[in-house]
């Protein structure tokens, strides 16, 4: 009796779900955003909706599609370098584009007032407050990499198709959360100032560098792949991650408005000059 994989069953049945499913999801994501953008323009004709925001979101959708579809997806299944390239695309570059598209703000502009108030209440809720904490986002985005690559978890999740899709979902959601907390234009509860977020981003950059260096040297990792593939994957994480985090830092600094804050600060009132008394 010969073994066969679920992927082989999909091909023989003529149902390439590993290609069809992500393609449909990305198309629905991009199409839904465009529908909401059109509705926002109709509801607020003077304010409209930024084409830059739309462009950023669609760019994120394109990067997500590139990471989930051939030729990257088959490469990621057979080569650790492909896995790491896919991880950087899905977990770092695509989330930055999606978050800069300000989807929550778009929802607020396109929804009726009652539904908009419920969405605002959700954003201000305690669970979102905890998730939107920079430390939480840092742990979910970077901290889980150590758990993934320095334990048998990566090998276990790579063995099954369902587990592999769970890994993709984690990369995407954790990356979107981190980009949202760091530089998202959407409202966030109790978001700290730019200097604090720059410190957190610096910690993330350092953590990525340490993990990639340990991976390249083979210290403590548990990855069932040839050494050249592991080292190539470490280089992709190191250099590709640096570029993505540099772009995130630029987006973060672009939200800093110290002059605007200074203009909003109350100015000391001048005392009226005393008039000379007439004799």
PDB file of C-alpha atoms in Angstrom:
ATOM      1  CA  UNK A   1       0.000   0.000   0.000  1.00  0.00           C
ATOM      2  CA  UNK A   2       1.448   3.353  -1.034  1.00  0.00           C
ATOM      3  CA  UNK A   3       0.982   6.535   0.953  1.00  0.00           C
ATOM      4  CA  UNK A   4      -0.413   9.697  -0.532  1.00  0.00           C
ATOM      5  CA  UNK A   5      -0.975  13.227   0.722  1.00  0.00           C
ATOM      6  CA  UNK A   6      -4.157  15.340   0.807  1.00  0.00           C
ATOM      7  CA  UNK A   7      -2.524  17.608  -1.746  1.00  0.00           C
ATOM      8  CA  UNK A   8      -2.284  14.638  -4.141  1.00  0.00           C
ATOM      9  CA  UNK A   9      -5.972  13.836  -3.578  1.00  0.00           C
ATOM     10  CA  UNK A  10      -6.902  17.412  -4.432  1.00  0.00           C
ATOM     11  CA  UNK A  11      -4.962  17.261  -7.693  1.00  0.00           C
ATOM     12  CA  UNK A  12      -6.424  13.928  -8.774  1.00  0.00           C
ATOM     13  CA  UNK A  13      -9.946  15.112  -7.967  1.00  0.00           C
ATOM     14  CA  UNK A  14      -9.423  18.246 -10.009  1.00  0.00           C
ATOM     15  CA  UNK A  15      -9.962  20.518  -6.992  1.00  0.00           C
ATOM     16  CA  UNK A  16      -6.805  22.540  -6.293  1.00  0.00           C
ATOM     17  CA  UNK A  17      -8.157  23.895  -3.028  1.00  0.00           C
ATOM     18  CA  UNK A  18      -4.699  24.983  -1.930  1.00  0.00           C
ATOM     19  CA  UNK A  19      -4.791  27.444  -4.849  1.00  0.00           C
ATOM     20  CA  UNK A  20      -8.504  28.166  -5.137  1.00  0.00           C
ATOM     21  CA  UNK A  21      -9.201  28.892  -1.471  1.00  0.00           C
ATOM     22  CA  UNK A  22      -6.537  31.578  -0.886  1.00  0.00           C
ATOM     23  CA  UNK A  23      -7.292  33.170  -4.250  1.00  0.00           C
ATOM     24  CA  UNK A  24     -10.987  33.471  -3.387  1.00  0.00           C
ATOM     25  CA  UNK A  25     -10.209  34.838   0.080  1.00  0.00           C
ATOM     26  CA  UNK A  26      -7.880  37.519  -1.276  1.00  0.00           C
ATOM     27  CA  UNK A  27     -10.366  38.527  -3.982  1.00  0.00           C
ATOM     28  CA  UNK A  28     -13.150  38.797  -1.391  1.00  0.00           C
ATOM     29  CA  UNK A  29     -10.894  40.843   0.873  1.00  0.00           C
ATOM     30  CA  UNK A  30      -9.953  43.296  -1.871  1.00  0.00           C
ATOM     31  CA  UNK A  31     -13.475  43.421  -3.304  1.00  0.00           C
ATOM     32  CA  UNK A  32     -15.039  44.060   0.089  1.00  0.00           C
ATOM     33  CA  UNK A  33     -12.654  46.936   0.704  1.00  0.00           C
ATOM     34  CA  UNK A  34     -13.468  48.509  -2.668  1.00  0.00           C
ATOM     35  CA  UNK A  35     -17.205  48.194  -2.009  1.00  0.00           C
ATOM     36  CA  UNK A  36     -16.818  49.894   1.371  1.00  0.00           C
ATOM     37  CA  UNK A  37     -14.650  52.619  -0.160  1.00  0.00           C
ATOM     38  CA  UNK A  38     -17.345  53.351  -2.737  1.00  0.00           C
ATOM     39  CA  UNK A  39     -19.994  53.470  -0.039  1.00  0.00           C
ATOM     40  CA  UNK A  40     -17.859  55.844   2.050  1.00  0.00           C
ATOM     41  CA  UNK A  41     -17.481  58.195  -0.925  1.00  0.00           C
ATOM     42  CA  UNK A  42     -21.249  58.228  -1.443  1.00  0.00           C
ATOM     43  CA  UNK A  43     -22.011  58.813   2.234  1.00  0.00           C
ATOM     44  CA  UNK A  44     -19.364  61.527   2.597  1.00  0.00           C
ATOM     45  CA  UNK A  45     -18.922  63.080  -0.861  1.00  0.00           C
ATOM     46  CA  UNK A  46     -16.870  66.006   0.415  1.00  0.00           C
ATOM     47  CA  UNK A  47     -14.433  63.958   2.498  1.00  0.00           C
ATOM     48  CA  UNK A  48     -14.447  60.972   0.142  1.00  0.00           C
ATOM     49  CA  UNK A  49     -11.881  58.271   0.757  1.00  0.00           C
ATOM     50  CA  UNK A  50      -8.143  58.452   0.226  1.00  0.00           C
ATOM     51  CA  UNK A  51      -6.872  56.749  -2.905  1.00  0.00           C
ATOM     52  CA  UNK A  52      -3.563  56.304  -1.097  1.00  0.00           C
ATOM     53  CA  UNK A  53      -5.325  54.249   1.561  1.00  0.00           C
ATOM     54  CA  UNK A  54      -6.975  52.157  -1.126  1.00  0.00           C
ATOM     55  CA  UNK A  55      -3.651  51.679  -2.877  1.00  0.00           C
ATOM     56  CA  UNK A  56      -1.960  50.540   0.325  1.00  0.00           C
ATOM     57  CA  UNK A  57      -4.676  48.008   1.081  1.00  0.00           C
ATOM     58  CA  UNK A  58      -4.671  46.585  -2.444  1.00  0.00           C
ATOM     59  CA  UNK A  59      -0.876  46.349  -2.324  1.00  0.00           C
ATOM     60  CA  UNK A  60      -1.213  44.341   0.878  1.00  0.00           C
ATOM     61  CA  UNK A  61      -3.709  42.047  -0.850  1.00  0.00           C
ATOM     62  CA  UNK A  62      -1.312  41.528  -3.757  1.00  0.00           C
ATOM     63  CA  UNK A  63       1.553  40.664  -1.394  1.00  0.00           C
ATOM     64  CA  UNK A  64      -0.717  38.280   0.473  1.00  0.00           C
ATOM     65  CA  UNK A  65      -1.703  36.577  -2.783  1.00  0.00           C
ATOM     66  CA  UNK A  66       1.941  36.279  -3.828  1.00  0.00           C
ATOM     67  CA  UNK A  67       2.745  34.597  -0.530  1.00  0.00           C
ATOM     68  CA  UNK A  68      -0.171  32.145  -0.618  1.00  0.00           C
ATOM     69  CA  UNK A  69      -0.252  31.169  -4.299  1.00  0.00           C
ATOM     70  CA  UNK A  70       2.178  29.456  -6.688  1.00  0.00           C
ATOM     71  CA  UNK A  71       5.071  29.595  -7.214  1.00  0.00           C
ATOM     72  CA  UNK A  72       5.813  30.665  -3.629  1.00  0.00           C
ATOM     73  CA  UNK A  73       3.407  28.242  -1.918  1.00  0.00           C
ATOM     74  CA  UNK A  74       4.845  25.020  -3.466  1.00  0.00           C
ATOM     75  CA  UNK A  75       8.361  26.295  -2.796  1.00  0.00           C
ATOM     76  CA  UNK A  76       7.460  26.918   0.843  1.00  0.00           C
ATOM     77  CA  UNK A  77       6.201  23.342   1.230  1.00  0.00           C
ATOM     78  CA  UNK A  78       9.407  21.789  -0.092  1.00  0.00           C
ATOM     79  CA  UNK A  79      12.160  24.201   0.989  1.00  0.00           C
ATOM     80  CA  UNK A  80      12.745  26.009   4.290  1.00  0.00           C
ATOM     81  CA  UNK A  81      13.955  29.069   2.380  1.00  0.00           C
ATOM     82  CA  UNK A  82      10.598  29.203   0.651  1.00  0.00           C
ATOM     83  CA  UNK A  83       8.858  28.892   4.000  1.00  0.00           C
ATOM     84  CA  UNK A  84      10.802  31.839   5.394  1.00  0.00           C
ATOM     85  CA  UNK A  85      10.200  33.947   2.280  1.00  0.00           C
ATOM     86  CA  UNK A  86       6.498  33.168   2.601  1.00  0.00           C
ATOM     87  CA  UNK A  87       6.575  34.012   6.310  1.00  0.00           C
ATOM     88  CA  UNK A  88       8.164  37.418   5.663  1.00  0.00           C
ATOM     89  CA  UNK A  89       5.594  38.221   2.967  1.00  0.00           C
ATOM     90  CA  UNK A  90       2.533  37.068   4.924  1.00  0.00           C
ATOM     91  CA  UNK A  91       3.653  38.161   8.364  1.00  0.00           C
ATOM     92  CA  UNK A  92       5.461  41.467   7.708  1.00  0.00           C
ATOM     93  CA  UNK A  93       4.987  43.051   4.277  1.00  0.00           C
ATOM     94  CA  UNK A  94       1.339  42.236   3.556  1.00  0.00           C
ATOM     95  CA  UNK A  95       0.159  43.327   7.043  1.00  0.00           C
ATOM     96  CA  UNK A  96       1.847  46.715   6.656  1.00  0.00           C
ATOM     97  CA  UNK A  97      -0.085  47.412   3.460  1.00  0.00           C
ATOM     98  CA  UNK A  98      -3.369  46.142   4.885  1.00  0.00           C
ATOM     99  CA  UNK A  99      -3.040  48.211   8.064  1.00  0.00           C
ATOM    100  CA  UNK A 100      -2.050  51.400   6.231  1.00  0.00           C
ATOM    101  CA  UNK A 101      -5.295  51.006   4.301  1.00  0.00           C
ATOM    102  CA  UNK A 102      -7.117  51.970   7.546  1.00  0.00           C
ATOM    103  CA  UNK A 103      -9.895  49.345   7.247  1.00  0.00           C
ATOM    104  CA  UNK A 104     -11.457  50.190  10.635  1.00  0.00           C
ATOM    105  CA  UNK A 105     -11.754  53.876   9.733  1.00  0.00           C
ATOM    106  CA  UNK A 106     -13.271  52.857   6.406  1.00  0.00           C
ATOM    107  CA  UNK A 107     -15.846  50.727   8.215  1.00  0.00           C
ATOM    108  CA  UNK A 108     -16.731  53.640  10.495  1.00  0.00           C
ATOM    109  CA  UNK A 109     -17.307  55.897   7.489  1.00  0.00           C
ATOM    110  CA  UNK A 110     -19.389  53.395   5.553  1.00  0.00           C
ATOM    111  CA  UNK A 111     -21.544  51.846   8.294  1.00  0.00           C
ATOM    112  CA  UNK A 112     -24.788  53.357   9.615  1.00  0.00           C
ATOM    113  CA  UNK A 113     -24.501  55.362  12.817  1.00  0.00           C
ATOM    114  CA  UNK A 114     -25.821  52.613  15.123  1.00  0.00           C
ATOM    115  CA  UNK A 115     -23.442  49.983  13.765  1.00  0.00           C
ATOM    116  CA  UNK A 116     -20.600  52.490  13.842  1.00  0.00           C
ATOM    117  CA  UNK A 117     -21.189  53.093  17.558  1.00  0.00           C
ATOM    118  CA  UNK A 118     -21.068  49.348  18.191  1.00  0.00           C
ATOM    119  CA  UNK A 119     -17.777  49.148  16.303  1.00  0.00           C
ATOM    120  CA  UNK A 120     -16.354  52.008  18.382  1.00  0.00           C
ATOM    121  CA  UNK A 121     -17.476  50.190  21.526  1.00  0.00           C
ATOM    122  CA  UNK A 122     -15.670  47.065  20.327  1.00  0.00           C
ATOM    123  CA  UNK A 123     -12.470  49.016  19.660  1.00  0.00           C
ATOM    124  CA  UNK A 124     -12.653  50.475  23.172  1.00  0.00           C
ATOM    125  CA  UNK A 125     -13.421  47.136  24.833  1.00  0.00           C
ATOM    126  CA  UNK A 126     -11.138  45.534  27.388  1.00  0.00           C
ATOM    127  CA  UNK A 127     -10.026  42.585  25.171  1.00  0.00           C
ATOM    128  CA  UNK A 128      -8.991  44.950  22.372  1.00  0.00           C
ATOM    129  CA  UNK A 129      -7.276  47.146  24.949  1.00  0.00           C
ATOM    130  CA  UNK A 130      -5.173  44.155  26.037  1.00  0.00           C
ATOM    131  CA  UNK A 131      -4.434  43.024  22.481  1.00  0.00           C
ATOM    132  CA  UNK A 132      -3.500  46.545  21.379  1.00  0.00           C
ATOM    133  CA  UNK A 133      -0.834  46.801  24.064  1.00  0.00           C
ATOM    134  CA  UNK A 134       2.597  46.990  22.378  1.00  0.00           C
ATOM    135  CA  UNK A 135       4.006  44.287  24.671  1.00  0.00           C
ATOM    136  CA  UNK A 136       1.183  41.895  23.754  1.00  0.00           C
ATOM    137  CA  UNK A 137       1.675  42.577  20.056  1.00  0.00           C
ATOM    138  CA  UNK A 138       5.435  42.079  20.433  1.00  0.00           C
ATOM    139  CA  UNK A 139       5.026  38.711  22.151  1.00  0.00           C
ATOM    140  CA  UNK A 140       2.481  37.435  19.617  1.00  0.00           C
ATOM    141  CA  UNK A 141       4.517  38.623  16.637  1.00  0.00           C
ATOM    142  CA  UNK A 142       8.132  37.971  17.632  1.00  0.00           C
ATOM    143  CA  UNK A 143       7.938  35.862  20.771  1.00  0.00           C
ATOM    144  CA  UNK A 144       6.147  33.010  19.041  1.00  0.00           C
ATOM    145  CA  UNK A 145       9.023  32.702  16.547  1.00  0.00           C
ATOM    146  CA  UNK A 146      11.219  31.298  19.282  1.00  0.00           C
ATOM    147  CA  UNK A 147       8.491  28.833  20.223  1.00  0.00           C
ATOM    148  CA  UNK A 148       8.092  27.845  16.574  1.00  0.00           C
ATOM    149  CA  UNK A 149      11.701  27.332  15.531  1.00  0.00           C
ATOM    150  CA  UNK A 150      13.381  26.275  18.786  1.00  0.00           C
ATOM    151  CA  UNK A 151      10.865  23.547  19.647  1.00  0.00           C
ATOM    152  CA  UNK A 152       9.384  20.661  17.584  1.00  0.00           C
ATOM    153  CA  UNK A 153       6.362  22.855  16.813  1.00  0.00           C
ATOM    154  CA  UNK A 154       7.526  23.878  13.316  1.00  0.00           C
ATOM    155  CA  UNK A 155       8.070  20.271  12.236  1.00  0.00           C
ATOM    156  CA  UNK A 156       4.680  19.256  13.637  1.00  0.00           C
ATOM    157  CA  UNK A 157       2.813  22.112  11.945  1.00  0.00           C
ATOM    158  CA  UNK A 158       4.562  21.541   8.618  1.00  0.00           C
ATOM    159  CA  UNK A 159       3.463  17.912   8.521  1.00  0.00           C
ATOM    160  CA  UNK A 160      -0.250  18.576   8.010  1.00  0.00           C
ATOM    161  CA  UNK A 161      -2.095  20.861   5.598  1.00  0.00           C
ATOM    162  CA  UNK A 162      -4.542  22.103   8.227  1.00  0.00           C
ATOM    163  CA  UNK A 163      -1.779  22.983  10.671  1.00  0.00           C
ATOM    164  CA  UNK A 164       0.082  24.762   7.892  1.00  0.00           C
ATOM    165  CA  UNK A 165      -2.921  27.010   7.260  1.00  0.00           C
ATOM    166  CA  UNK A 166      -3.169  27.742  10.975  1.00  0.00           C
ATOM    167  CA  UNK A 167       0.446  28.871  10.831  1.00  0.00           C
ATOM    168  CA  UNK A 168      -0.362  31.194   7.915  1.00  0.00           C
ATOM    169  CA  UNK A 169      -3.304  32.650   9.828  1.00  0.00           C
ATOM    170  CA  UNK A 170      -1.141  33.281  12.870  1.00  0.00           C
ATOM    171  CA  UNK A 171       1.566  35.005  10.820  1.00  0.00           C
ATOM    172  CA  UNK A 172      -0.990  37.252   9.127  1.00  0.00           C
ATOM    173  CA  UNK A 173      -3.038  38.166  12.201  1.00  0.00           C
ATOM    174  CA  UNK A 174      -0.012  38.693  14.452  1.00  0.00           C
ATOM    175  CA  UNK A 175       1.660  40.803  11.770  1.00  0.00           C
ATOM    176  CA  UNK A 176      -1.462  42.926  11.304  1.00  0.00           C
ATOM    177  CA  UNK A 177      -1.768  43.411  15.060  1.00  0.00           C
ATOM    178  CA  UNK A 178       1.857  44.515  15.395  1.00  0.00           C
ATOM    179  CA  UNK A 179       1.640  46.915  12.437  1.00  0.00           C
ATOM    180  CA  UNK A 180      -1.664  48.300  13.781  1.00  0.00           C
ATOM    181  CA  UNK A 181      -0.234  48.925  17.244  1.00  0.00           C
ATOM    182  CA  UNK A 182       2.993  50.425  15.921  1.00  0.00           C
ATOM    183  CA  UNK A 183       1.876  52.633  13.039  1.00  0.00           C
ATOM    184  CA  UNK A 184      -1.774  52.019  12.223  1.00  0.00           C
ATOM    185  CA  UNK A 185      -3.866  55.046  11.208  1.00  0.00           C
ATOM    186  CA  UNK A 186      -6.965  53.419  12.706  1.00  0.00           C
ATOM    187  CA  UNK A 187      -8.055  54.362  16.245  1.00  0.00           C
ATOM    188  CA  UNK A 188      -6.517  52.284  19.019  1.00  0.00           C
ATOM    189  CA  UNK A 189      -7.273  52.327  22.755  1.00  0.00           C
ATOM    190  CA  UNK A 190      -4.590  53.962  24.923  1.00  0.00           C
ATOM    191  CA  UNK A 191      -1.952  53.879  22.194  1.00  0.00           C
ATOM    192  CA  UNK A 192       1.388  55.029  23.675  1.00  0.00           C
ATOM    193  CA  UNK A 193       3.409  57.851  22.198  1.00  0.00           C
ATOM    194  CA  UNK A 194       5.748  57.522  19.250  1.00  0.00           C
ATOM    195  CA  UNK A 195       8.948  57.339  21.358  1.00  0.00           C
ATOM    196  CA  UNK A 196       7.584  54.358  23.321  1.00  0.00           C
ATOM    197  CA  UNK A 197       6.536  52.571  20.145  1.00  0.00           C
ATOM    198  CA  UNK A 198       9.967  53.192  18.620  1.00  0.00           C
ATOM    199  CA  UNK A 199      11.536  51.468  21.621  1.00  0.00           C
ATOM    200  CA  UNK A 200       9.220  48.467  21.187  1.00  0.00           C
ATOM    201  CA  UNK A 201      10.052  48.345  17.485  1.00  0.00           C
ATOM    202  CA  UNK A 202      13.746  48.417  18.365  1.00  0.00           C
ATOM    203  CA  UNK A 203      13.235  45.414  20.647  1.00  0.00           C
ATOM    204  CA  UNK A 204      11.472  43.593  17.804  1.00  0.00           C
ATOM    205  CA  UNK A 205      14.350  44.339  15.420  1.00  0.00           C
ATOM    206  CA  UNK A 206      16.887  43.069  17.951  1.00  0.00           C
ATOM    207  CA  UNK A 207      14.849  39.920  18.617  1.00  0.00           C
ATOM    208  CA  UNK A 208      14.580  39.151  14.904  1.00  0.00           C
ATOM    209  CA  UNK A 209      18.337  39.605  14.553  1.00  0.00           C
ATOM    210  CA  UNK A 210      19.097  37.274  17.470  1.00  0.00           C
ATOM    211  CA  UNK A 211      16.717  34.566  16.238  1.00  0.00           C
ATOM    212  CA  UNK A 212      18.096  34.699  12.694  1.00  0.00           C
ATOM    213  CA  UNK A 213      21.707  34.591  13.927  1.00  0.00           C
ATOM    214  CA  UNK A 214      21.011  31.595  16.164  1.00  0.00           C
ATOM    215  CA  UNK A 215      19.208  29.929  13.283  1.00  0.00           C
ATOM    216  CA  UNK A 216      22.118  30.544  10.922  1.00  0.00           C
ATOM    217  CA  UNK A 217      24.578  29.088  13.421  1.00  0.00           C
ATOM    218  CA  UNK A 218      22.328  26.136  14.228  1.00  0.00           C
ATOM    219  CA  UNK A 219      22.198  26.914  17.937  1.00  0.00           C
ATOM    220  CA  UNK A 220      19.211  25.362  19.666  1.00  0.00           C
ATOM    221  CA  UNK A 221      16.980  25.165  16.598  1.00  0.00           C
ATOM    222  CA  UNK A 222      14.750  22.175  15.875  1.00  0.00           C
ATOM    223  CA  UNK A 223      14.134  22.333  12.119  1.00  0.00           C
ATOM    224  CA  UNK A 224      14.156  19.191   9.991  1.00  0.00           C
ATOM    225  CA  UNK A 225      15.750  20.672   6.875  1.00  0.00           C
ATOM    226  CA  UNK A 226      19.188  20.674   5.209  1.00  0.00           C
ATOM    227  CA  UNK A 227      21.741  23.060   6.686  1.00  0.00           C
ATOM    228  CA  UNK A 228      21.970  25.170   3.525  1.00  0.00           C
ATOM    229  CA  UNK A 229      18.198  25.675   3.541  1.00  0.00           C
ATOM    230  CA  UNK A 230      18.180  26.663   7.209  1.00  0.00           C
ATOM    231  CA  UNK A 231      20.994  29.152   6.680  1.00  0.00           C
ATOM    232  CA  UNK A 232      19.290  30.566   3.605  1.00  0.00           C
ATOM    233  CA  UNK A 233      16.071  30.946   5.574  1.00  0.00           C
ATOM    234  CA  UNK A 234      17.955  32.713   8.358  1.00  0.00           C
ATOM    235  CA  UNK A 235      19.388  35.190   5.849  1.00  0.00           C
ATOM    236  CA  UNK A 236      15.920  35.872   4.438  1.00  0.00           C
ATOM    237  CA  UNK A 237      14.617  36.516   7.946  1.00  0.00           C
ATOM    238  CA  UNK A 238      17.552  38.786   8.771  1.00  0.00           C
ATOM    239  CA  UNK A 239      17.618  40.977   5.662  1.00  0.00           C
ATOM    240  CA  UNK A 240      13.965  40.740   4.641  1.00  0.00           C
ATOM    241  CA  UNK A 241      12.839  41.423   8.188  1.00  0.00           C
ATOM    242  CA  UNK A 242      15.140  44.431   8.483  1.00  0.00           C
ATOM    243  CA  UNK A 243      13.664  46.040   5.368  1.00  0.00           C
ATOM    244  CA  UNK A 244      10.094  45.400   6.532  1.00  0.00           C
ATOM    245  CA  UNK A 245      10.804  46.849   9.970  1.00  0.00           C
ATOM    246  CA  UNK A 246      12.503  49.862   8.413  1.00  0.00           C
ATOM    247  CA  UNK A 247       9.344  50.519   6.388  1.00  0.00           C
ATOM    248  CA  UNK A 248       7.292  50.137   9.558  1.00  0.00           C
ATOM    249  CA  UNK A 249       9.559  52.627  11.334  1.00  0.00           C
ATOM    250  CA  UNK A 250       9.077  55.124   8.498  1.00  0.00           C
ATOM    251  CA  UNK A 251       5.299  54.702   8.740  1.00  0.00           C
ATOM    252  CA  UNK A 252       5.522  55.152  12.512  1.00  0.00           C
ATOM    253  CA  UNK A 253       7.605  58.321  12.360  1.00  0.00           C
ATOM    254  CA  UNK A 254       5.221  59.691   9.714  1.00  0.00           C
ATOM    255  CA  UNK A 255       2.474  59.671  12.365  1.00  0.00           C
ATOM    256  CA  UNK A 256       4.529  61.901  14.659  1.00  0.00           C
ATOM    257  CA  UNK A 257       3.220  65.467  14.713  1.00  0.00           C
ATOM    258  CA  UNK A 258       5.200  67.334  17.401  1.00  0.00           C
ATOM    259  CA  UNK A 259       4.584  70.713  15.743  1.00  0.00           C
ATOM    260  CA  UNK A 260       0.839  70.081  15.665  1.00  0.00           C
ATOM    261  CA  UNK A 261       0.881  69.150  19.349  1.00  0.00           C
ATOM    262  CA  UNK A 262       2.793  72.302  20.148  1.00  0.00           C
ATOM    263  CA  UNK A 263       0.261  74.384  18.237  1.00  0.00           C
ATOM    264  CA  UNK A 264      -2.588  72.790  20.193  1.00  0.00           C
ATOM    265  CA  UNK A 265      -0.932  73.512  23.528  1.00  0.00           C
ATOM    266  CA  UNK A 266      -2.433  76.486  25.374  1.00  0.00           C
ATOM    267  CA  UNK A 267      -0.339  79.594  25.103  1.00  0.00           C
ATOM    268  CA  UNK A 268       0.221  81.835  28.117  1.00  0.00           C
ATOM    269  CA  UNK A 269      -1.978  84.877  27.982  1.00  0.00           C
ATOM    270  CA  UNK A 270      -0.253  88.206  27.797  1.00  0.00           C
ATOM    271  CA  UNK A 271      -1.075  90.705  30.436  1.00  0.00           C
ATOM    272  CA  UNK A 272      -2.554  93.914  29.084  1.00  0.00           C
ATOM    273  CA  UNK A 273      -0.225  96.831  29.335  1.00  0.00           C
ATOM    274  CA  UNK A 274      -1.195  99.349  31.981  1.00  0.00           C
ATOM    275  CA  UNK A 275      -2.352 102.627  30.545  1.00  0.00           C
ATOM    276  CA  UNK A 276      -0.612 105.726  31.839  1.00  0.00           C
ATOM    277  CA  UNK A 277      -2.776 107.646  34.287  1.00  0.00           C
ATOM    278  CA  UNK A 278      -3.780 111.092  33.158  1.00  0.00           C
ATOM    279  CA  UNK A 279      -2.892 113.964  35.447  1.00  0.00           C
TER     280      UNK A 279
END
